[in-house]
CSV table of C-alpha atoms in Angstrom, one decimal:
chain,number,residue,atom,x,y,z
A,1,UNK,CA,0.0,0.0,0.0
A,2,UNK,CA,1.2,3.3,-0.9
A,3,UNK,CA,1.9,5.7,1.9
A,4,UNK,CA,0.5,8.6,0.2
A,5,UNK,CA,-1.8,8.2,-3.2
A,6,UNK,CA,-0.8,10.2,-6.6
A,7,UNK,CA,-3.3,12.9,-8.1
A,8,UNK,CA,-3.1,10.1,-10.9
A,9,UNK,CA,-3.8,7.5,-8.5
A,10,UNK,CA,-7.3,9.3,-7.6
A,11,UNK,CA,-7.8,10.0,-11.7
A,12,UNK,CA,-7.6,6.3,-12.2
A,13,UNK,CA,-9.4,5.3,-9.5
A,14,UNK,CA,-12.5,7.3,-11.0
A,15,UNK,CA,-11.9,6.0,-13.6
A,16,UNK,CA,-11.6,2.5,-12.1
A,17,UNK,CA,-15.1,3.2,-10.5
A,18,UNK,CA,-17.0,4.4,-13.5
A,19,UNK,CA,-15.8,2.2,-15.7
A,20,UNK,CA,-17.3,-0.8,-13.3
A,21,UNK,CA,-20.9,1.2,-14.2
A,22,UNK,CA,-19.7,1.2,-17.8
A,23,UNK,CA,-19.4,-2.5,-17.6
A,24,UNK,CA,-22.6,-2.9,-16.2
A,25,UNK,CA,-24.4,-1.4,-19.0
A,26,UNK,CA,-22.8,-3.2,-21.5
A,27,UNK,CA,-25.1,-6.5,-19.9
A,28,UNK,CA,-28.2,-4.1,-20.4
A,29,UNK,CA,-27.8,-2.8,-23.7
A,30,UNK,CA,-30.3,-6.1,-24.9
A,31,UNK,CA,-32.7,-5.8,-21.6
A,32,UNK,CA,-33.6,-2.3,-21.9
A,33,UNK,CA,-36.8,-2.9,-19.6
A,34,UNK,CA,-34.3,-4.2,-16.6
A,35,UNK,CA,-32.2,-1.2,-17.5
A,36,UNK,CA,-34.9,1.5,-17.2
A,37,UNK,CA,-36.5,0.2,-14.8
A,38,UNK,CA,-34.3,0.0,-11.6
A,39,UNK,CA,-30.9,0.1,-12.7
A,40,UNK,CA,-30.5,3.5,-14.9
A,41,UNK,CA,-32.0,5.6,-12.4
A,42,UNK,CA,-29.2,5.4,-10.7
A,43,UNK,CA,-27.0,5.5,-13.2
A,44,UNK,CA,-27.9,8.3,-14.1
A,45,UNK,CA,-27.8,9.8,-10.7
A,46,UNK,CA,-24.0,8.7,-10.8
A,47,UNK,CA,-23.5,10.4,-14.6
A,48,UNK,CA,-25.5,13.7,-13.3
A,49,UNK,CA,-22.8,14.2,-10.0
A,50,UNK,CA,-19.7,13.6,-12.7
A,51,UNK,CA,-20.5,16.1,-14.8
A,52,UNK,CA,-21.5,18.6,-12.2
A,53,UNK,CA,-18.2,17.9,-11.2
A,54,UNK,CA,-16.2,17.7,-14.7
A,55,UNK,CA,-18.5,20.1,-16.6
A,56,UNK,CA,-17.9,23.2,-14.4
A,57,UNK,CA,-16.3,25.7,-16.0
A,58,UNK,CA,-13.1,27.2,-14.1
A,59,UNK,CA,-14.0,28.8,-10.6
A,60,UNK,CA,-17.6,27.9,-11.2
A,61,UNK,CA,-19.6,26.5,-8.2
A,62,UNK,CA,-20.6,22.7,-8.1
A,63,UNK,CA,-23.8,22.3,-7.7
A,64,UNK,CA,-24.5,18.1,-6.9
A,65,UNK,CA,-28.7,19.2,-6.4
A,66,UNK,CA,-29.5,21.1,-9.4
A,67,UNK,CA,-28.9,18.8,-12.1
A,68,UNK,CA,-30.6,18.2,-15.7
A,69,UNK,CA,-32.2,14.8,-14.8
A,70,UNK,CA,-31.8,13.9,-18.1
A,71,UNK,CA,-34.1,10.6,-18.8
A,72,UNK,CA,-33.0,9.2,-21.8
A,73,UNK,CA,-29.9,8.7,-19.7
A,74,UNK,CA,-32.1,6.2,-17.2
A,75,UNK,CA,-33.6,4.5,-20.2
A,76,UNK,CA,-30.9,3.6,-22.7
A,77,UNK,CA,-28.2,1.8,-21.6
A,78,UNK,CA,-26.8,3.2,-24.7
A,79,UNK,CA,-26.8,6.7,-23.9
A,80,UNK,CA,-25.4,5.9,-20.4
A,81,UNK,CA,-22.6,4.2,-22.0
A,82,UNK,CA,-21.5,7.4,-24.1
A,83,UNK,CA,-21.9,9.5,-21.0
A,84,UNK,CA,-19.5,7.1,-18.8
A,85,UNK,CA,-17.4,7.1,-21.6
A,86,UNK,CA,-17.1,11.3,-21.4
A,87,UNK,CA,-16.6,10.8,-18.5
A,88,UNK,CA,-13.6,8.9,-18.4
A,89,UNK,CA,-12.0,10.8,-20.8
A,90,UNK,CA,-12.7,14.2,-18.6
A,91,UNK,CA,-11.0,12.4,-15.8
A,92,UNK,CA,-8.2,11.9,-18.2
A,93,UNK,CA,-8.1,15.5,-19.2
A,94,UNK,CA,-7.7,16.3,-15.0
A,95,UNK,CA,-4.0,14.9,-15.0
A,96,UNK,CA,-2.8,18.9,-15.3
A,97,UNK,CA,-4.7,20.3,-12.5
A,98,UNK,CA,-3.6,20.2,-9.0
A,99,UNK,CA,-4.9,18.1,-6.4
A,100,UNK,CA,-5.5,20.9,-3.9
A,101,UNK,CA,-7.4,23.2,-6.6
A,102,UNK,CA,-10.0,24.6,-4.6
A,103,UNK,CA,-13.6,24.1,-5.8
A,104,UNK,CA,-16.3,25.5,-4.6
A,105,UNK,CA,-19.3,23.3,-3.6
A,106,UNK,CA,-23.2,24.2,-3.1
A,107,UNK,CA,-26.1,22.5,-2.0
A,108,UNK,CA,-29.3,22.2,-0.3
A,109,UNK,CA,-29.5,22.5,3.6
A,110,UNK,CA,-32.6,22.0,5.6
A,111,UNK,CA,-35.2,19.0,6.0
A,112,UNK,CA,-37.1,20.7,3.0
A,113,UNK,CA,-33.7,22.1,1.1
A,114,UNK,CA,-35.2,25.8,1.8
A,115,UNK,CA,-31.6,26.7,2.5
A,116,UNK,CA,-28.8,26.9,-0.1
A,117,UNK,CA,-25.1,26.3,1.9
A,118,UNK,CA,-21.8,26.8,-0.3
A,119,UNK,CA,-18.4,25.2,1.1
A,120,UNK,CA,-15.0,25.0,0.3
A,121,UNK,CA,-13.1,21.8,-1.3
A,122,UNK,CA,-10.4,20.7,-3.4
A,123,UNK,CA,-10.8,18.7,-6.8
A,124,UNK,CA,-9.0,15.7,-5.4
A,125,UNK,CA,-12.1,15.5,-2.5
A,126,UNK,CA,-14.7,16.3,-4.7
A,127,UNK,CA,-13.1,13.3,-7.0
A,128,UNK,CA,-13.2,11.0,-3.4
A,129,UNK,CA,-16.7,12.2,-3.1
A,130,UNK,CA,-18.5,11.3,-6.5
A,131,UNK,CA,-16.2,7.8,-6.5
A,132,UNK,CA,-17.6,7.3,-2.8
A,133,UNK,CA,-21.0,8.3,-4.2
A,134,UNK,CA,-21.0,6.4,-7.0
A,135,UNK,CA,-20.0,3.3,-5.1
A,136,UNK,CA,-22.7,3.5,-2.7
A,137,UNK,CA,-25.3,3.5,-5.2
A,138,UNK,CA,-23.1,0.6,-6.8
A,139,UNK,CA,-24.0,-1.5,-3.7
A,140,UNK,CA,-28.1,-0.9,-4.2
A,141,UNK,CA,-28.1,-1.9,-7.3
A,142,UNK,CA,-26.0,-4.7,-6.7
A,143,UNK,CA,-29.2,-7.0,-6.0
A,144,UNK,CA,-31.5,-5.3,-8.2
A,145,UNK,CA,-28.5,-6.6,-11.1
A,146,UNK,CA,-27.8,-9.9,-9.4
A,147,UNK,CA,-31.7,-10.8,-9.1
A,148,UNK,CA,-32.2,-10.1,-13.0
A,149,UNK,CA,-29.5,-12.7,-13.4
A,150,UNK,CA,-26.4,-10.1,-14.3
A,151,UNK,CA,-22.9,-10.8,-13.3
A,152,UNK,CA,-20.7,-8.6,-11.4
A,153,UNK,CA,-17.2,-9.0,-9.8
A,154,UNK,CA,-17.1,-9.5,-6.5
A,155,UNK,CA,-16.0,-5.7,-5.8
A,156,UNK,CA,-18.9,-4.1,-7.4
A,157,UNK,CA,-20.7,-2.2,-4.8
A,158,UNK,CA,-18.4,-2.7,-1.9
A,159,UNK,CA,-16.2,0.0,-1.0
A,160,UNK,CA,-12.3,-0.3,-1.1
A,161,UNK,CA,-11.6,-0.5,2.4
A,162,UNK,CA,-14.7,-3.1,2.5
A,163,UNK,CA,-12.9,-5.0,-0.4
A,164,UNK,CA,-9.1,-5.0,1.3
A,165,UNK,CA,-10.6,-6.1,4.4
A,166,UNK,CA,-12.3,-9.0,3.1
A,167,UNK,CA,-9.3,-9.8,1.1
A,168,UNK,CA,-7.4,-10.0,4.4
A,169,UNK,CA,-10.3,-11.9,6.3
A,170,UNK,CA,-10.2,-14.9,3.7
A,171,UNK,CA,-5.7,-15.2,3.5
A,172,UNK,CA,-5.5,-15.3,7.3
């Protein structure tokens, strides 16, 4: 284990992680009802926080709540595979920024989001964030996937640390 993870270490563990959805839709693109139904909301969820992230233009504020919701992106597998693909390659396009560039992030405070609340991160968080994020929603659709008969590597929906540990568990 490395004492102290690269930038490029972070870059290609996004990439790592959205490339495991990209996989994932590449089992739905002839099941387009299983797709739509349960598994590309979510998806798309994951997509949406990416490119609030990786679509900002310089300085701008990311905003993770106010988001297109774009639809065709929940209900073709194709489409979803195109935007993961963007993705990827604007992850790609990070290795010249700095870790530590600060970025500005906004969002919704209150039981009934009546209150908007902006705080102060740094692109390598934000990147630990949407990964994190898009791990978690990994995990619920890991039975939605596995009960329409998909497969999925062990990993899928588990967090690193989760992953390592059980690693561990099974050599001792």
């Amino acid at each position: 284990m490395k004492s102290r993870p690269s930038f490029a270490d972070v870059i290609d563990f996004n990439a790592a992680v959205v490339g495991q959805g990209r996989r994932l839709t590449e089992q739905l693109i002839s099941r387009v009802e299983t797709f739509s139904a349960a598994i590309g909301p979510h998806l798309r969820h994951i997509i949406e926080h990416y490119e609030a992230l990786l679509d900002r233009q310089p300085g701008a504020l990311v905003d993770y709540d106010h988001r297109a919701r774009d639809r065709s992106v929940e209900r073709n597998p194709d489409v979803a595979q195109q935007r993961l693909d963007s993705i990827v390659t604007k992850l790609r396009a990070l290795a010249g920024h700095r870790p530590d560039e600060a970025v500005s992030v906004g969002f919704s405070i209150g039981i009934e989001g009546s209150d908007f609340h902006v705080s102060v991160s740094s692109l390598a968080r934000e990147l630990n964030f949407v990964a994190s994020h898009a791990i978690h929603h990994y995990a619920l659709i890991r039975p939605i996937a596995l009960a329409a008969g998909l497969t999925l590597p062990d990993e899928f929906g588990k967090a690193p640390e989760t992953v390592r540990h059980e690693r561990l568990q099974w050599t001792n």
